[in-house]
Short mmCIF file of C-alpha atoms in Angstrom, two decimals:
data_model
loop_
_atom_site.label_atom_id
_atom_site.label_comp_id
_atom_site.label_asym_id
_atom_site.label_seq_id
_atom_site.Cartn_x
_atom_site.Cartn_y
_atom_site.Cartn_z
CA MET A 140 -45.54 -8.20 19.29
CA THR A 141 -48.54 -7.22 20.99
CA ARG A 142 -50.34 -5.37 17.82
CA LYS A 143 -50.12 -7.57 15.45
CA LEU A 144 -53.98 -8.63 14.20
CA TRP A 145 -52.90 -12.17 15.02
CA PHE A 146 -51.97 -12.25 18.56
CA GLN A 147 -54.85 -10.34 19.38
CA VAL A 148 -56.66 -13.15 17.22
CA GLY A 149 -55.35 -15.76 19.58
CA ILE A 150 -55.58 -14.09 22.27
CA GLY A 151 -59.42 -13.62 21.64
CA ILE A 152 -60.04 -17.10 20.50
CA LEU A 153 -58.03 -18.22 24.20
CA ILE A 154 -60.50 -16.11 26.14
CA SER A 155 -63.20 -17.57 25.02
CA LEU A 156 -62.49 -20.29 25.19
CA LEU A 157 -62.16 -20.37 29.03
CA ILE A 158 -65.33 -17.98 29.29
CA ILE A 159 -67.84 -21.14 27.70
CA LYS A 160 -65.30 -23.99 29.53
CA TYR A 161 -66.22 -21.57 32.87
CA PHE A 162 -69.56 -21.47 31.45
CA ILE A 163 -70.20 -24.56 31.45
CA GLU A 164 -68.81 -25.82 35.00
CA ILE A 165 -71.24 -23.29 36.43
CA HIS A 166 -73.40 -24.45 34.03
CA ALA A 167 -76.12 -25.28 37.13
CA ILE A 168 -76.20 -21.53 37.74
CA PHE A 169 -77.49 -20.13 34.88
CA ASN A 170 -80.10 -23.39 34.29
CA PRO A 171 -83.65 -20.91 35.72
CA ILE A 172 -82.29 -18.14 33.42
CA VAL A 173 -82.14 -20.31 30.41
CA ILE A 174 -85.94 -22.36 31.96
CA ILE A 175 -87.13 -18.18 31.45
CA PHE A 176 -85.56 -17.24 28.15
CA THR A 177 -86.58 -21.07 26.49
CA THR A 178 -91.12 -19.89 27.75
CA ILE A 179 -90.25 -16.79 26.43
CA LEU A 180 -88.64 -17.83 23.13
CA VAL A 181 -91.95 -19.28 21.27
CA PRO A 182 -93.89 -15.69 22.03
CA LEU A 183 -91.03 -13.76 20.88
CA LEU A 184 -90.61 -15.34 17.74
CA LEU A 185 -94.50 -15.74 17.30
CA GLY A 186 -94.45 -12.56 18.19
CA GLY A 187 -91.76 -10.70 16.10
CA VAL A 188 -92.91 -12.71 12.92
CA LEU A 189 -96.73 -10.48 13.34
CA TYR A 190 -95.52 -7.14 14.12
CA TYR A 191 -93.44 -7.23 10.45
CA ILE A 192 -95.44 -8.54 8.70
CA SER A 193 -98.41 -5.72 9.99
CA GLU A 194 -95.81 -3.41 10.37
CA PRO A 195 -96.00 -1.99 7.24
CA LEU A 196 -99.25 -1.83 7.57
CA GLN A 197 -99.44 0.50 11.14
CA ARG A 198 -96.70 2.96 8.92
CA VAL A 199 -99.33 3.51 6.44
CA LEU A 200 -102.17 4.43 8.63
CA GLU A 201 -99.99 6.70 10.84
CA LYS A 202 -99.48 8.14 7.14
CA ARG A 203 -102.78 9.07 6.92
CA GLY A 204 -102.70 10.49 9.97
CA MET A 205 -104.29 8.08 11.87
CA PRO A 206 -103.18 7.62 15.58
CA ARG A 207 -100.85 5.09 17.43
CA TRP A 208 -104.50 3.96 19.16
CA GLY A 209 -105.84 3.53 16.19
CA SER A 210 -103.87 1.54 13.90
CA LEU A 211 -103.10 -0.86 16.53
CA ILE A 212 -106.74 -1.64 16.69
CA THR A 213 -107.43 -1.63 13.49
CA ILE A 214 -104.71 -4.40 12.33
CA VAL A 215 -105.78 -6.51 15.66
CA LEU A 216 -109.39 -6.26 14.23
CA LEU A 217 -108.12 -7.11 11.04
CA LEU A 218 -105.87 -9.86 12.30
CA ALA A 219 -109.10 -11.30 14.39
CA GLY A 220 -111.09 -10.81 10.99
CA LEU A 221 -108.93 -12.42 8.58
CA MET A 222 -108.01 -15.49 10.85
CA THR A 223 -112.00 -15.53 11.96
CA GLY A 224 -112.66 -15.67 8.18
CA PHE A 225 -110.15 -17.99 7.42
CA LEU A 226 -111.28 -20.19 10.65
CA LEU A 227 -114.25 -20.57 8.61
CA LEU A 228 -113.68 -20.47 5.35
CA VAL A 229 -111.52 -23.26 4.76
CA GLY A 230 -112.55 -24.90 8.65
CA THR A 231 -115.15 -26.91 7.27
CA PRO A 232 -112.92 -28.52 5.15
CA ILE A 233 -109.73 -28.89 7.16
CA ALA A 234 -112.45 -30.96 9.42
CA THR A 235 -113.37 -33.41 6.49
CA GLN A 236 -109.85 -34.44 6.21
CA VAL A 237 -109.31 -34.57 8.69
CA ASN A 238 -112.07 -36.60 10.27
CA LYS A 239 -111.58 -38.54 7.06
CA LEU A 240 -108.16 -39.12 7.38
CA VAL A 241 -108.33 -40.64 11.31
CA GLU A 242 -111.12 -42.88 9.76
CA ASN A 243 -108.87 -44.39 6.51
CA ALA A 244 -105.79 -44.70 9.33
CA PRO A 245 -106.27 -47.86 9.81
CA ASN A 246 -106.54 -48.54 6.09
CA ILE A 247 -103.22 -46.48 5.00
CA ALA A 248 -101.49 -48.44 7.89
CA LYS A 249 -102.69 -51.80 6.86
CA GLU A 250 -101.90 -50.57 3.56
CA ILE A 251 -98.10 -50.17 4.50
CA GLU A 252 -97.53 -53.22 6.31
CA ASP A 253 -99.16 -55.53 3.48
CA ALA A 254 -96.58 -53.70 0.13
CA PHE A 255 -93.32 -53.74 3.56
CA ASN A 256 -94.60 -57.44 3.80
CA TYR A 257 -95.17 -58.24 -0.27
CA VAL A 258 -91.04 -56.68 0.51
CA LEU A 259 -90.49 -59.00 3.16
CA ASP A 260 -92.30 -62.51 1.08
CA ASN A 261 -90.06 -61.59 -2.25
CA ARG A 262 -86.47 -60.43 -0.64
CA GLU A 263 -84.98 -63.66 -2.34
CA ILE A 264 -85.32 -61.36 -5.56
CA LEU A 265 -84.07 -58.10 -4.39
CA PRO A 266 -81.00 -57.13 -5.15
CA PRO A 267 -78.43 -57.57 -2.39
CA GLN A 268 -78.87 -53.92 -1.65
CA ILE A 269 -82.40 -53.99 -0.73
CA GLU A 270 -82.46 -56.70 0.82
CA GLU A 271 -79.57 -55.70 3.65
CA PHE A 272 -80.93 -52.89 3.72
CA VAL A 273 -84.76 -53.94 4.31
CA GLU A 274 -83.25 -57.26 7.39
CA SER A 275 -81.53 -53.66 9.07
CA ILE A 276 -85.70 -52.30 9.02
CA THR A 277 -86.80 -55.23 10.07
CA ASN A 278 -84.52 -55.71 13.12
CA SER A 279 -85.26 -51.95 14.25
CA ILE A 280 -88.77 -52.09 14.38
CA GLN A 281 -88.82 -52.21 17.70
CA ALA A 282 -86.46 -49.38 18.76
CA ILE A 283 -88.37 -47.27 16.07
CA ALA A 284 -91.29 -48.14 18.09
CA ILE A 285 -90.10 -47.62 21.97
CA THR A 286 -88.25 -44.24 20.63
CA SER A 287 -91.85 -43.01 18.43
CA SER A 288 -93.58 -43.78 21.86
CA LYS A 289 -90.73 -41.74 23.88
CA TYR A 290 -90.99 -38.98 20.91
CA LEU A 291 -95.44 -39.07 20.62
CA VAL A 292 -94.90 -38.37 24.34
CA THR A 293 -92.20 -35.47 24.55
CA PHE A 294 -94.60 -33.83 22.29
CA LEU A 295 -97.50 -34.55 23.93
CA SER A 296 -96.29 -32.35 27.06
CA GLY A 297 -94.49 -29.82 24.39
CA ALA A 298 -98.38 -29.50 22.86
CA VAL A 299 -99.83 -28.23 26.29
CA THR A 300 -96.93 -26.33 27.52
CA VAL A 301 -96.24 -24.64 23.65
CA THR A 302 -100.17 -23.94 24.23
CA PHE A 303 -100.29 -21.91 27.33
CA THR A 304 -97.31 -20.20 25.62
CA LEU A 305 -98.68 -18.41 22.51
CA ILE A 306 -101.07 -17.10 25.29
CA LEU A 307 -98.52 -14.42 25.75
CA VAL A 308 -97.84 -14.21 21.21
CA PRO A 309 -100.41 -10.69 21.38
CA PHE A 310 -99.18 -9.25 24.29
CA PHE A 311 -95.11 -9.10 22.73
CA PHE A 312 -97.29 -8.40 19.83
CA ILE A 313 -99.61 -5.24 21.12
CA PHE A 314 -96.29 -4.30 22.97
CA MET A 315 -94.74 -4.51 19.59
CA LEU A 316 -96.90 -2.29 17.66
CA LYS A 317 -96.61 -0.50 20.39
CA ASP A 318 -93.76 1.04 21.99
CA HIS A 319 -91.66 -0.75 18.18
CA GLU A 320 -89.98 2.74 18.28
CA LYS A 321 -88.29 3.29 21.39
CA PHE A 322 -86.57 -0.60 21.95
CA ALA A 323 -82.99 0.95 19.51
CA PRO A 324 -83.04 4.77 21.53
CA GLN A 325 -82.89 2.57 24.25
CA ILE A 326 -79.99 0.93 23.33
CA TYR A 327 -78.20 3.39 21.36
CA ASP A 328 -79.19 6.03 23.88
CA VAL A 329 -75.93 4.44 26.64
CA PHE A 330 -73.26 5.47 24.51
CA THR A 331 -71.87 8.90 23.16
CA GLY A 332 -70.00 8.93 19.87
CA ASN A 333 -68.72 6.89 17.19
CA ALA A 334 -69.56 4.21 19.26
CA ARG A 335 -73.28 5.25 19.54
CA THR A 336 -74.14 5.68 15.52
CA TRP A 337 -71.96 3.17 15.40
CA VAL A 338 -74.31 0.82 17.85
CA LYS A 339 -77.88 2.67 16.21
CA LYS A 340 -76.27 1.30 11.82
CA THR A 341 -75.97 -1.81 13.26
CA LEU A 342 -79.48 -1.56 15.37
CA GLU A 343 -81.42 -0.26 12.16
CA ASP A 344 -79.72 -3.08 9.58
CA ILE A 345 -80.47 -6.11 12.06
CA ASP A 346 -84.45 -4.30 11.85
CA ASN A 347 -83.34 -4.53 7.88
CA VAL A 348 -82.13 -7.62 7.82
CA LEU A 349 -84.59 -9.85 10.03
CA ARG A 350 -87.77 -7.72 7.75
CA SER A 351 -86.90 -8.37 5.07
CA TYR A 352 -86.19 -12.08 5.79
CA VAL A 353 -89.61 -12.18 8.19
CA GLN A 354 -91.75 -10.53 5.65
CA GLY A 355 -90.31 -12.72 2.13
CA GLN A 356 -90.44 -15.99 3.90
CA VAL A 357 -93.81 -16.18 5.20
CA LEU A 358 -94.93 -14.60 1.07
CA VAL A 359 -92.56 -16.87 -1.03
CA SER A 360 -94.46 -19.91 1.98
CA PHE A 361 -97.42 -18.46 1.29
CA LEU A 362 -97.27 -18.12 -2.66
CA LEU A 363 -95.40 -21.87 -2.79
CA ALA A 364 -98.36 -24.09 -0.73
CA VAL A 365 -101.06 -21.52 -3.32
CA MET A 366 -98.57 -23.58 -6.32
CA MET A 367 -99.05 -26.31 -4.71
CA PHE A 368 -102.22 -26.66 -3.53
CA ILE A 369 -103.40 -25.80 -7.13
CA GLY A 370 -101.64 -28.63 -8.51
CA TYR A 371 -102.56 -31.46 -6.11
CA LEU A 372 -106.81 -29.98 -6.36
CA PHE A 373 -105.91 -30.66 -10.61
CA ILE A 374 -104.77 -33.80 -9.66
CA LYS A 375 -107.66 -34.61 -6.89
CA LEU A 376 -105.17 -35.87 -4.58
CA ASP A 377 -106.80 -36.68 -0.55
CA TYR A 378 -105.82 -34.56 2.03
CA SER A 379 -104.57 -31.64 -0.69
CA LEU A 380 -105.34 -28.89 1.93
CA LEU A 381 -104.14 -30.02 5.38
CA LEU A 382 -101.39 -30.82 2.67
CA ALA A 383 -100.97 -27.39 1.54
CA LEU A 384 -101.01 -26.04 4.74
CA PHE A 385 -98.20 -28.55 5.77
CA ALA A 386 -95.80 -27.39 2.77
CA PHE A 387 -96.51 -23.73 3.57
CA PHE A 388 -95.63 -24.36 7.74
CA MET A 389 -91.81 -26.56 6.04
CA ASN A 390 -91.81 -23.95 3.22
CA MET A 391 -90.58 -20.93 6.67
CA ILE A 392 -87.32 -23.57 6.10
CA PRO A 393 -85.45 -22.55 3.26
CA PHE A 394 -84.37 -24.92 1.45
CA ILE A 395 -84.73 -28.31 2.99
CA GLY A 396 -88.74 -27.64 4.28
CA PRO A 397 -90.30 -27.44 0.18
CA TRP A 398 -88.20 -30.77 0.16
CA VAL A 399 -89.65 -31.92 4.08
CA SER A 400 -93.55 -31.22 2.37
CA LEU A 401 -93.31 -33.70 -0.31
CA VAL A 402 -92.92 -36.93 1.98
CA PRO A 403 -96.02 -37.10 3.71
CA ALA A 404 -97.98 -36.29 -0.03
CA VAL A 405 -95.41 -38.93 -2.24
CA ILE A 406 -97.34 -41.10 1.03
CA VAL A 407 -100.59 -40.33 0.36
CA ALA A 408 -99.64 -40.75 -2.85
CA LEU A 409 -98.40 -43.64 -2.91
CA ILE A 410 -101.60 -45.31 -0.93
CA GLN A 411 -103.87 -43.10 -3.11
CA LYS A 412 -103.02 -44.20 -6.61
CA PRO A 413 -99.36 -45.36 -7.44
CA ILE A 414 -98.88 -42.79 -10.32
CA LEU A 415 -99.88 -40.01 -8.12
CA VAL A 416 -96.35 -40.23 -6.82
CA VAL A 417 -94.67 -38.49 -9.74
CA TRP A 418 -97.66 -35.71 -10.44
CA VAL A 419 -96.15 -34.95 -6.23
CA CYS A 420 -92.94 -34.88 -7.37
CA ALA A 421 -92.84 -32.57 -10.92
CA ILE A 422 -95.60 -30.49 -8.75
CA THR A 423 -93.59 -29.81 -6.06
CA LEU A 424 -89.87 -29.85 -8.80
CA ILE A 425 -92.00 -26.90 -10.94
CA ALA A 426 -93.10 -25.31 -7.21
CA GLN A 427 -89.50 -25.29 -6.62
CA GLN A 428 -88.40 -23.65 -10.26
CA VAL A 429 -90.65 -21.43 -9.91
CA GLU A 430 -90.23 -19.85 -5.94
CA SER A 431 -85.98 -19.91 -6.83
CA ASN A 432 -85.85 -18.73 -10.26
CA PHE A 433 -88.85 -15.87 -9.80
CA ILE A 434 -90.63 -15.48 -6.49
CA THR A 435 -87.86 -15.44 -4.73
CA PRO A 436 -85.73 -13.34 -6.69
CA ASN A 437 -88.44 -10.67 -7.34
CA VAL A 438 -89.33 -10.85 -3.19
CA MET A 439 -86.60 -10.96 -1.40
CA GLY A 440 -84.03 -10.06 -3.72
CA LYS A 441 -80.56 -10.40 -2.77
CA SER A 442 -81.22 -8.61 1.19
CA LEU A 443 -80.25 -11.64 2.32
CA ASP A 444 -76.75 -13.01 0.34
CA ILE A 445 -76.53 -16.25 2.06
CA HIS A 446 -75.01 -19.23 -0.27
CA PRO A 447 -77.47 -22.41 -0.29
CA LEU A 448 -74.82 -24.08 0.62
CA THR A 449 -74.45 -22.00 4.03
CA VAL A 450 -77.80 -22.69 4.35
CA ILE A 451 -77.62 -25.96 3.92
CA SER A 452 -75.06 -26.26 6.80
CA LEU A 453 -76.65 -23.87 8.77
CA VAL A 454 -80.43 -25.46 9.36
CA LEU A 455 -78.42 -29.14 9.76
CA ALA A 456 -76.32 -27.31 11.99
CA ALA A 457 -79.35 -25.50 13.96
CA GLY A 458 -81.43 -28.50 13.73
CA ASN A 459 -78.40 -30.78 16.30
CA ILE A 460 -78.50 -28.26 18.14
CA ALA A 461 -81.04 -26.79 19.26
CA GLY A 462 -84.49 -29.51 17.61
CA PHE A 463 -87.65 -27.69 15.44
CA ILE A 464 -86.71 -23.94 17.18
CA GLY A 465 -82.82 -24.20 16.06
CA ILE A 466 -83.66 -24.87 12.96
CA LEU A 467 -86.73 -21.62 12.28
CA ILE A 468 -84.07 -19.51 13.96
CA ALA A 469 -80.57 -20.57 12.84
CA ILE A 470 -81.34 -17.77 8.84
CA PRO A 471 -82.17 -14.86 10.22
CA THR A 472 -79.23 -15.43 13.71
CA TYR A 473 -77.23 -15.97 11.65
CA CYS A 474 -77.35 -12.91 9.00
CA VAL A 475 -78.19 -10.40 12.55
CA ILE A 476 -74.64 -11.89 13.02
CA LYS A 477 -73.73 -11.88 9.79
CA VAL A 478 -74.49 -7.94 10.32
CA ILE A 479 -72.49 -7.26 13.11
CA VAL A 480 -69.84 -8.78 12.74
CA GLN A 481 -69.70 -7.21 8.67
CA ASN A 482 -70.55 -3.52 10.34
CA LEU A 483 -66.89 -4.53 13.30
CA TYR A 484 -65.45 -4.80 10.26
CA HIS A 485 -66.51 -1.28 8.42
CA GLU A 486 -65.26 0.49 11.31
CA ARG A 487 -62.26 -0.82 12.06
CA LYS A 488 -61.61 -1.01 8.58
CA LYS A 489 -63.05 3.45 9.07
CA ILE A 490 -60.39 3.86 12.49
CA LYS A 491 -57.54 2.09 10.18
CA GLU A 492 -57.71 4.26 7.32
CA ALA A 493 -58.12 7.50 10.17
CA ALA A 494 -54.76 6.59 12.43
CA THR A 495 -52.79 5.86 8.81
CA LYS A 496 -54.20 8.36 6.63
CA THR A 497 -51.09 10.91 5.25
CA VAL A 498 -51.95 14.00 6.89
#
């Protein structure tokens, strides 16, 4: 019976549950490790994204005979130049739109308040469902205000922490570019024989899937943001550049991100001119169709092969567990786990075939 697969799986689940149980009970011991991990997580992620974006250029430069230190300096200077050029090119428009947004904030708040008061004054002509909804919102305004203030303080303190943390990003990025070939050998050289071969292949597959995801997602997000910016300019929507930049970062979240970026655009359009809401929704829908039917199939192909329902479930679950950082790392983490499980399955299948092979 002990050789039965169901028995082995059951024992494995029981042992895993016991490990989790005792880990939770003594979690205070691991608090320093958790703090260290969360401190380096953000710069490590950003450094990894920059590495996967710039590594193809490094490979091209070194194939043409440039030494490692030369390619490293070239990439760093190129990124610094691109950042400087970007700030010089769009810094003034962004600053102008931010100032305009700050100046118009009281008017925007007043228009929202007037619209809300109008709905309250005419609640008797509203359908019962909408009236109940408005009533529930009215009763919870104070709670919303308190919660918003709490999250604002948390956001400000987190912003300061992240600012200091971002100082580590260049260090992670530079060391990844400099020594990325040394990371995997230091892991699989610990093993020998078939185990070494399996670990080496698994690490290569993990590297390939992370490379495909990061490079593809950044390019897709950029192209989507460009399309939305052109559309916003065409309909003369206020704060087009700010909304497009917000869409770029939100589009890093598959499926859900583009619709999150739609919310501020709809609010701005509703305040500026209500008919623009229709155009904003049309632009978002067209951009999504172009992305899903043309951009993503050609940029990312079938390298990830994740069902949309799986993506949505992962993003929602990760958001509840680990917040925004969890949302960002949910899909690549799933891809890594999927690669490991698939390689384990194939290795077990090979061992089983070899053991049952007729001599």
